[in-house]
Amino acid sequence: MEIFEGLLGGFALALTAHNLLFVFLGSLIGTAVGVLPGLGPAATISLLIPIAYTIGSPATSIMFLAGVFYGAMYGGSTTSILLRLPGEAASVVTCIDGYEMAKKGRAGSALAISAVGSFVAGTIGVLGLTFLAPLLSDLALRFGPPEFFTLMLMGLLLAIFLTGENPLKGAIMLFVGVLLANVGIDPITGVARFTFGIIHLRDGFDFVVLAMGLFGLSEIFLTLEKQFSTEFITKKIGKMLPTKKEWIDSSWAIVRGSLIGFFIGIIPGGGAVIASLTSYAVEKKFSKNPEEFGKGAIAGVAGPESANNGAASSSFIPLLTLGIPGNAAIAIIFAALMVQGVTPGPLLIVDHPDVFWGVIASMYIGGVMLLILNLPLVGLWIQLLKVPFYILGPAILMITAVGCYSLRNSVYDLYLLLIFGVMGYVLRKLNFETGPLLMAFILAPLMENALRQSLLISSGNIAIFFTRPISGILILVFVVVILSRVLKSFKNFKKGSKVGGEL
Amino acid sequence: MTKQEFFAGVFIMLVGVAAVVYSLFKLNMGNLATPGPGMLPFLSGLGIVVLTLLWLGANLKNITKGEPLWGNSEWVNPVILVILTIVYTALLEYAGYIISTMLFVFGWQIVIEHRKIASSLLIAGVCTAGLYLVFVTLLRVPLPAGILRF
């Protein structure tokens, strides 16, 4: 009953004209970001944070930023299908069969099924969020500092071991993130760390500047290296209404994709990319005609597109209930909440029910908006690709610069932005993932606090992390996952060492 | 592992070593019961050192020359952008938002895109006006006025 009351309150808030406008704007910007190759949701959310501060209450800001996040998942399919150009990473797999369908004049069907699948999966994800999140919040209320420390550490390490191509490099980035977070005054003792007498460094680095540099500016550097032109490979969209056979072929794929996405999205590091890849593999296995995959099988579009949207919705569950961001984009939303004085976690539902239920309700509304934005307006989104980079590039950079400057009205932050941008650019050129760095940077102060409190409680006995049931189980789960991954890596390494494999 | 990755690994490891040394000698480590401000920096520095050593050690026999990080003058545009951004930042508070933004966009069009002066001026003007409208007029973000005083 409490859930329905909460949800009703959330709808009352989300349906106000002001909030509706920002849910719409978030979905609109998200779709545009999904359509445009290069700028991903994490980069965009970081660029929009300074704007999000100015638009109203924390609930409105997060509704807006969440709209950008799940909107990008919708938009990503459009260019994958029509141009074989994935707008964002989770839509890579859609290129395979989506583009083949487009070549056969069935682009309209692929787009329609993809939009419907995304809507169904998004709705299933939000339904899961609605009913599962309060239960998880209740459970998490029993957590003390040791459980939170273990949970955050395990979440971060799992994110690295499950997503990264090279877990060791990801783990190195994680520690670099923690180190960067240590710069500034220690909040407990007041001692300055790594400031070297520079007054500006006493406040530490702002996560917005770091995120904008690592994701936004570095992306512009990379794009400038290879300025690409978008050729209109597919000009004809065809009929938007799928045939009866196409509906039948894709309906179970949508259901399976939604469920796969939902469960993978809950796991830290699971995310939309893994969800869409898993769904594609599952659909191929379930199909009566697996040989059609790669040649325009509609299930190869329906499953992955549903999965990435399901994962996008369910990745809000660990954020809102445990305060654990599962990927870089969610980590930035996490930090945006913190800056507004709202701590994501089990107490969110009690302390800030407007944020908790408002965001959930806005996701139902956003789903409907996105369906409308993506189906009838598909032609408009394709036109967006015609905006040349010589206009888009400087505009994005100037938006980043203004956002960055407005944080503290200081050009010092602009220099930092440039430093982090170059750092992100070089790291990405060297195939280091910057996501774990940012996630660790955001979580490090909370982790340090939980670690210190735990050690104070136990009088310095680190057994506290292993002997308490919840943290003990978390560590056990983590060890099992890591061991299986390490064993697999060593097997691959042994196999690959003869041909230059890397650990 | 490529040669470039190897050198990057060594550099990151040295950063870790520096963090460990700084934490040990400049910060109070405290003890396990009452951790001091140096504890986490020490642990994170140590983590960096151990993990980079593991990574470098495991791939020491597989170091390849690899592709160069920057192919055919790919580095030129990013370097120009760095310079433009430094100039923009240096000018922002003195010249003000409008002049520095116009100069930045104009510079981008001329130096990176090699466009003609007239079209570059037009793009710079439209871009600056659009951004001014959004940030200053609509969102009321306080930006430096500089010599123009608005």
PDB file of C-alpha atoms in Angstrom, chain A residues 229-375:
ATOM      1  CA  SER A 229      31.429  12.719 -42.309  1.00  0.00           C
ATOM      2  CA  THR A 230      28.095  11.012 -42.032  1.00  0.00           C
ATOM      3  CA  GLU A 231      27.016   9.453 -45.243  1.00  0.00           C
ATOM      4  CA  PHE A 232      23.402   8.618 -45.639  1.00  0.00           C
ATOM      5  CA  ILE A 233      23.742   4.938 -46.372  1.00  0.00           C
ATOM      6  CA  THR A 234      20.056   4.330 -45.869  1.00  0.00           C
ATOM      7  CA  LYS A 235      17.715   6.887 -47.284  1.00  0.00           C
ATOM      8  CA  LYS A 236      14.475   4.932 -47.320  1.00  0.00           C
ATOM      9  CA  ILE A 237      12.872   4.069 -44.008  1.00  0.00           C
ATOM     10  CA  GLY A 238       9.980   2.066 -45.430  1.00  0.00           C
ATOM     11  CA  LYS A 239       6.716   1.182 -43.677  1.00  0.00           C
ATOM     12  CA  MET A 240       6.758   1.855 -39.948  1.00  0.00           C
ATOM     13  CA  LEU A 241       4.188  -0.823 -39.117  1.00  0.00           C
ATOM     14  CA  PRO A 242       5.744  -4.276 -38.701  1.00  0.00           C
ATOM     15  CA  THR A 243       4.007  -7.277 -40.289  1.00  0.00           C
ATOM     16  CA  LYS A 244       2.155  -9.874 -38.230  1.00  0.00           C
ATOM     17  CA  LYS A 245       5.049 -12.296 -38.639  1.00  0.00           C
ATOM     18  CA  GLU A 246       7.523  -9.666 -37.452  1.00  0.00           C
ATOM     19  CA  TRP A 247       5.428  -9.038 -34.341  1.00  0.00           C
ATOM     20  CA  ILE A 248       5.309 -12.779 -33.601  1.00  0.00           C
ATOM     21  CA  ASP A 249       9.050 -13.209 -34.215  1.00  0.00           C
ATOM     22  CA  SER A 250       9.974 -10.343 -31.951  1.00  0.00           C
ATOM     23  CA  SER A 251       7.457 -10.606 -29.091  1.00  0.00           C
ATOM     24  CA  TRP A 252       9.304 -13.288 -27.091  1.00  0.00           C
ATOM     25  CA  ALA A 253      12.628 -11.663 -27.910  1.00  0.00           C
ATOM     26  CA  ILE A 254      11.306  -8.456 -26.326  1.00  0.00           C
ATOM     27  CA  VAL A 255      10.179 -10.317 -23.192  1.00  0.00           C
ATOM     28  CA  ARG A 256      13.463 -12.214 -22.869  1.00  0.00           C
ATOM     29  CA  GLY A 257      15.511  -9.084 -23.607  1.00  0.00           C
ATOM     30  CA  SER A 258      13.561  -7.102 -21.002  1.00  0.00           C
ATOM     31  CA  LEU A 259      14.207  -9.701 -18.304  1.00  0.00           C
ATOM     32  CA  ILE A 260      17.877 -10.152 -19.230  1.00  0.00           C
ATOM     33  CA  GLY A 261      18.354  -6.391 -19.195  1.00  0.00           C
ATOM     34  CA  PHE A 262      16.548  -6.001 -15.903  1.00  0.00           C
ATOM     35  CA  PHE A 263      18.682  -8.534 -14.041  1.00  0.00           C
ATOM     36  CA  ILE A 264      21.989  -7.540 -15.621  1.00  0.00           C
ATOM     37  CA  GLY A 265      21.291  -3.861 -14.928  1.00  0.00           C
ATOM     38  CA  ILE A 266      21.006  -4.499 -11.190  1.00  0.00           C
ATOM     39  CA  ILE A 267      24.544  -5.917 -10.971  1.00  0.00           C
ATOM     40  CA  PRO A 268      27.250  -3.267 -10.587  1.00  0.00           C
ATOM     41  CA  GLY A 269      29.098  -3.179 -13.875  1.00  0.00           C
ATOM     42  CA  GLY A 270      26.333  -5.152 -15.587  1.00  0.00           C
ATOM     43  CA  GLY A 271      25.060  -2.248 -17.628  1.00  0.00           C
ATOM     44  CA  ALA A 272      23.391  -1.860 -20.981  1.00  0.00           C
ATOM     45  CA  VAL A 273      26.304  -3.032 -23.136  1.00  0.00           C
ATOM     46  CA  ILE A 274      26.597  -6.469 -21.519  1.00  0.00           C
ATOM     47  CA  ALA A 275      22.807  -6.774 -21.462  1.00  0.00           C
ATOM     48  CA  SER A 276      22.472  -6.194 -25.222  1.00  0.00           C
ATOM     49  CA  LEU A 277      25.318  -8.573 -26.060  1.00  0.00           C
ATOM     50  CA  THR A 278      23.902 -11.296 -23.791  1.00  0.00           C
ATOM     51  CA  SER A 279      20.460 -10.855 -25.269  1.00  0.00           C
ATOM     52  CA  TYR A 280      21.789 -11.193 -28.823  1.00  0.00           C
ATOM     53  CA  ALA A 281      23.560 -14.436 -27.906  1.00  0.00           C
ATOM     54  CA  VAL A 282      20.434 -15.779 -26.178  1.00  0.00           C
ATOM     55  CA  GLU A 283      18.179 -14.905 -29.130  1.00  0.00           C
ATOM     56  CA  LYS A 284      20.482 -16.633 -31.554  1.00  0.00           C
ATOM     57  CA  LYS A 285      20.426 -19.726 -29.358  1.00  0.00           C
ATOM     58  CA  PHE A 286      16.625 -19.687 -28.961  1.00  0.00           C
ATOM     59  CA  SER A 287      15.927 -19.022 -32.619  1.00  0.00           C
ATOM     60  CA  LYS A 288      14.541 -21.728 -34.881  1.00  0.00           C
ATOM     61  CA  ASN A 289      16.512 -20.120 -37.702  1.00  0.00           C
ATOM     62  CA  PRO A 290      19.852 -19.049 -36.208  1.00  0.00           C
ATOM     63  CA  GLU A 291      21.324 -18.815 -39.705  1.00  0.00           C
ATOM     64  CA  GLU A 292      19.143 -15.703 -40.251  1.00  0.00           C
ATOM     65  CA  PHE A 293      21.106 -13.820 -37.588  1.00  0.00           C
ATOM     66  CA  GLY A 294      23.445 -11.358 -39.226  1.00  0.00           C
ATOM     67  CA  LYS A 295      21.204 -11.258 -42.298  1.00  0.00           C
ATOM     68  CA  GLY A 296      18.337  -9.208 -40.902  1.00  0.00           C
ATOM     69  CA  ALA A 297      16.655 -11.254 -38.136  1.00  0.00           C
ATOM     70  CA  ILE A 298      14.171  -9.028 -36.324  1.00  0.00           C
ATOM     71  CA  ALA A 299      14.773 -10.876 -33.042  1.00  0.00           C
ATOM     72  CA  GLY A 300      18.393  -9.672 -33.296  1.00  0.00           C
ATOM     73  CA  VAL A 301      17.085  -6.111 -33.050  1.00  0.00           C
ATOM     74  CA  ALA A 302      14.174  -6.627 -30.651  1.00  0.00           C
ATOM     75  CA  GLY A 303      16.116  -8.553 -27.977  1.00  0.00           C
ATOM     76  CA  PRO A 304      19.228  -6.353 -27.613  1.00  0.00           C
ATOM     77  CA  GLU A 305      17.291  -3.079 -27.839  1.00  0.00           C
ATOM     78  CA  SER A 306      14.886  -4.273 -25.125  1.00  0.00           C
ATOM     79  CA  ALA A 307      17.795  -5.491 -23.018  1.00  0.00           C
ATOM     80  CA  ASN A 308      19.733  -2.221 -23.058  1.00  0.00           C
ATOM     81  CA  ASN A 309      16.655  -0.242 -22.036  1.00  0.00           C
ATOM     82  CA  GLY A 310      15.744  -2.744 -19.320  1.00  0.00           C
ATOM     83  CA  ALA A 311      19.265  -2.450 -17.951  1.00  0.00           C
ATOM     84  CA  ALA A 312      19.153   1.353 -18.057  1.00  0.00           C
ATOM     85  CA  SER A 313      15.996   1.374 -15.893  1.00  0.00           C
ATOM     86  CA  SER A 314      17.093  -1.286 -13.424  1.00  0.00           C
ATOM     87  CA  SER A 315      20.524   0.288 -12.907  1.00  0.00           C
ATOM     88  CA  PHE A 316      18.663   2.884 -10.836  1.00  0.00           C
ATOM     89  CA  ILE A 317      17.803   0.169  -8.272  1.00  0.00           C
ATOM     90  CA  PRO A 318      21.263  -0.092  -6.631  1.00  0.00           C
ATOM     91  CA  LEU A 319      21.622   3.690  -6.893  1.00  0.00           C
ATOM     92  CA  LEU A 320      18.369   4.593  -5.156  1.00  0.00           C
ATOM     93  CA  THR A 321      18.374   1.784  -2.586  1.00  0.00           C
ATOM     94  CA  LEU A 322      21.996   1.087  -1.702  1.00  0.00           C
ATOM     95  CA  GLY A 323      23.704   4.246  -2.916  1.00  0.00           C
ATOM     96  CA  ILE A 324      25.889   2.159  -5.254  1.00  0.00           C
ATOM     97  CA  PRO A 325      26.301   3.449  -8.810  1.00  0.00           C
ATOM     98  CA  GLY A 326      26.787   0.557 -11.216  1.00  0.00           C
ATOM     99  CA  ASN A 327      28.297   2.495 -14.122  1.00  0.00           C
ATOM    100  CA  ALA A 328      29.885   5.857 -14.929  1.00  0.00           C
ATOM    101  CA  ALA A 329      26.679   7.619 -16.060  1.00  0.00           C
ATOM    102  CA  ILE A 330      24.798   6.522 -12.933  1.00  0.00           C
ATOM    103  CA  ALA A 331      27.836   7.552 -10.842  1.00  0.00           C
ATOM    104  CA  ILE A 332      27.508  11.081 -12.215  1.00  0.00           C
ATOM    105  CA  ILE A 333      23.794  11.134 -11.328  1.00  0.00           C
ATOM    106  CA  PHE A 334      24.812   9.871  -7.872  1.00  0.00           C
ATOM    107  CA  ALA A 335      27.256  12.761  -7.505  1.00  0.00           C
ATOM    108  CA  ALA A 336      24.660  15.230  -8.787  1.00  0.00           C
ATOM    109  CA  LEU A 337      22.339  14.118  -5.973  1.00  0.00           C
ATOM    110  CA  MET A 338      25.116  14.465  -3.400  1.00  0.00           C
ATOM    111  CA  VAL A 339      25.897  17.998  -4.526  1.00  0.00           C
ATOM    112  CA  GLN A 340      22.240  18.917  -4.033  1.00  0.00           C
ATOM    113  CA  GLY A 341      22.413  17.645  -0.462  1.00  0.00           C
ATOM    114  CA  VAL A 342      20.639  14.357  -1.165  1.00  0.00           C
ATOM    115  CA  THR A 343      22.487  11.163  -0.259  1.00  0.00           C
ATOM    116  CA  PRO A 344      21.399   8.195  -2.370  1.00  0.00           C
ATOM    117  CA  GLY A 345      20.965   5.066  -0.271  1.00  0.00           C
ATOM    118  CA  PRO A 346      18.496   3.248   1.968  1.00  0.00           C
ATOM    119  CA  LEU A 347      17.393   6.449   3.712  1.00  0.00           C
ATOM    120  CA  LEU A 348      16.510   8.181   0.455  1.00  0.00           C
ATOM    121  CA  ILE A 349      12.970   6.781   0.433  1.00  0.00           C
ATOM    122  CA  VAL A 350      12.414   8.100   3.994  1.00  0.00           C
ATOM    123  CA  ASP A 351      14.324  11.383   3.884  1.00  0.00           C
ATOM    124  CA  HIS A 352      13.558  12.421   0.310  1.00  0.00           C
ATOM    125  CA  PRO A 353      10.454  10.552  -0.873  1.00  0.00           C
ATOM    126  CA  ASP A 354       9.917  13.275  -3.488  1.00  0.00           C
ATOM    127  CA  VAL A 355      13.213  12.420  -5.165  1.00  0.00           C
ATOM    128  CA  PHE A 356      12.756   8.650  -4.830  1.00  0.00           C
ATOM    129  CA  TRP A 357       9.167   8.383  -6.072  1.00  0.00           C
ATOM    130  CA  GLY A 358       9.358  11.426  -8.320  1.00  0.00           C
ATOM    131  CA  VAL A 359      12.203   9.925 -10.343  1.00  0.00           C
ATOM    132  CA  ILE A 360      10.440   6.550 -10.600  1.00  0.00           C
ATOM    133  CA  ALA A 361       7.183   8.185 -11.749  1.00  0.00           C
ATOM    134  CA  SER A 362       9.065  10.358 -14.220  1.00  0.00           C
ATOM    135  CA  MET A 363      10.523   7.215 -15.780  1.00  0.00           C
ATOM    136  CA  TYR A 364       7.029   5.928 -16.620  1.00  0.00           C
ATOM    137  CA  ILE A 365       6.213   9.286 -18.196  1.00  0.00           C
ATOM    138  CA  GLY A 366       9.580   9.515 -19.936  1.00  0.00           C
ATOM    139  CA  GLY A 367       9.021   6.080 -21.483  1.00  0.00           C
ATOM    140  CA  VAL A 368       5.810   7.245 -23.143  1.00  0.00           C
ATOM    141  CA  MET A 369       7.443  10.495 -24.285  1.00  0.00           C
ATOM    142  CA  LEU A 370      10.321   8.574 -25.822  1.00  0.00           C
ATOM    143  CA  LEU A 371       7.991   6.268 -27.697  1.00  0.00           C
ATOM    144  CA  ILE A 372       6.341   9.318 -29.249  1.00  0.00           C
ATOM    145  CA  LEU A 373       9.671  11.058 -29.874  1.00  0.00           C
ATOM    146  CA  ASN A 374      11.281   8.055 -31.504  1.00  0.00           C
ATOM    147  CA  LEU A 375       8.578   6.671 -33.772  1.00  0.00           C
TER     148      LEU A 375
END
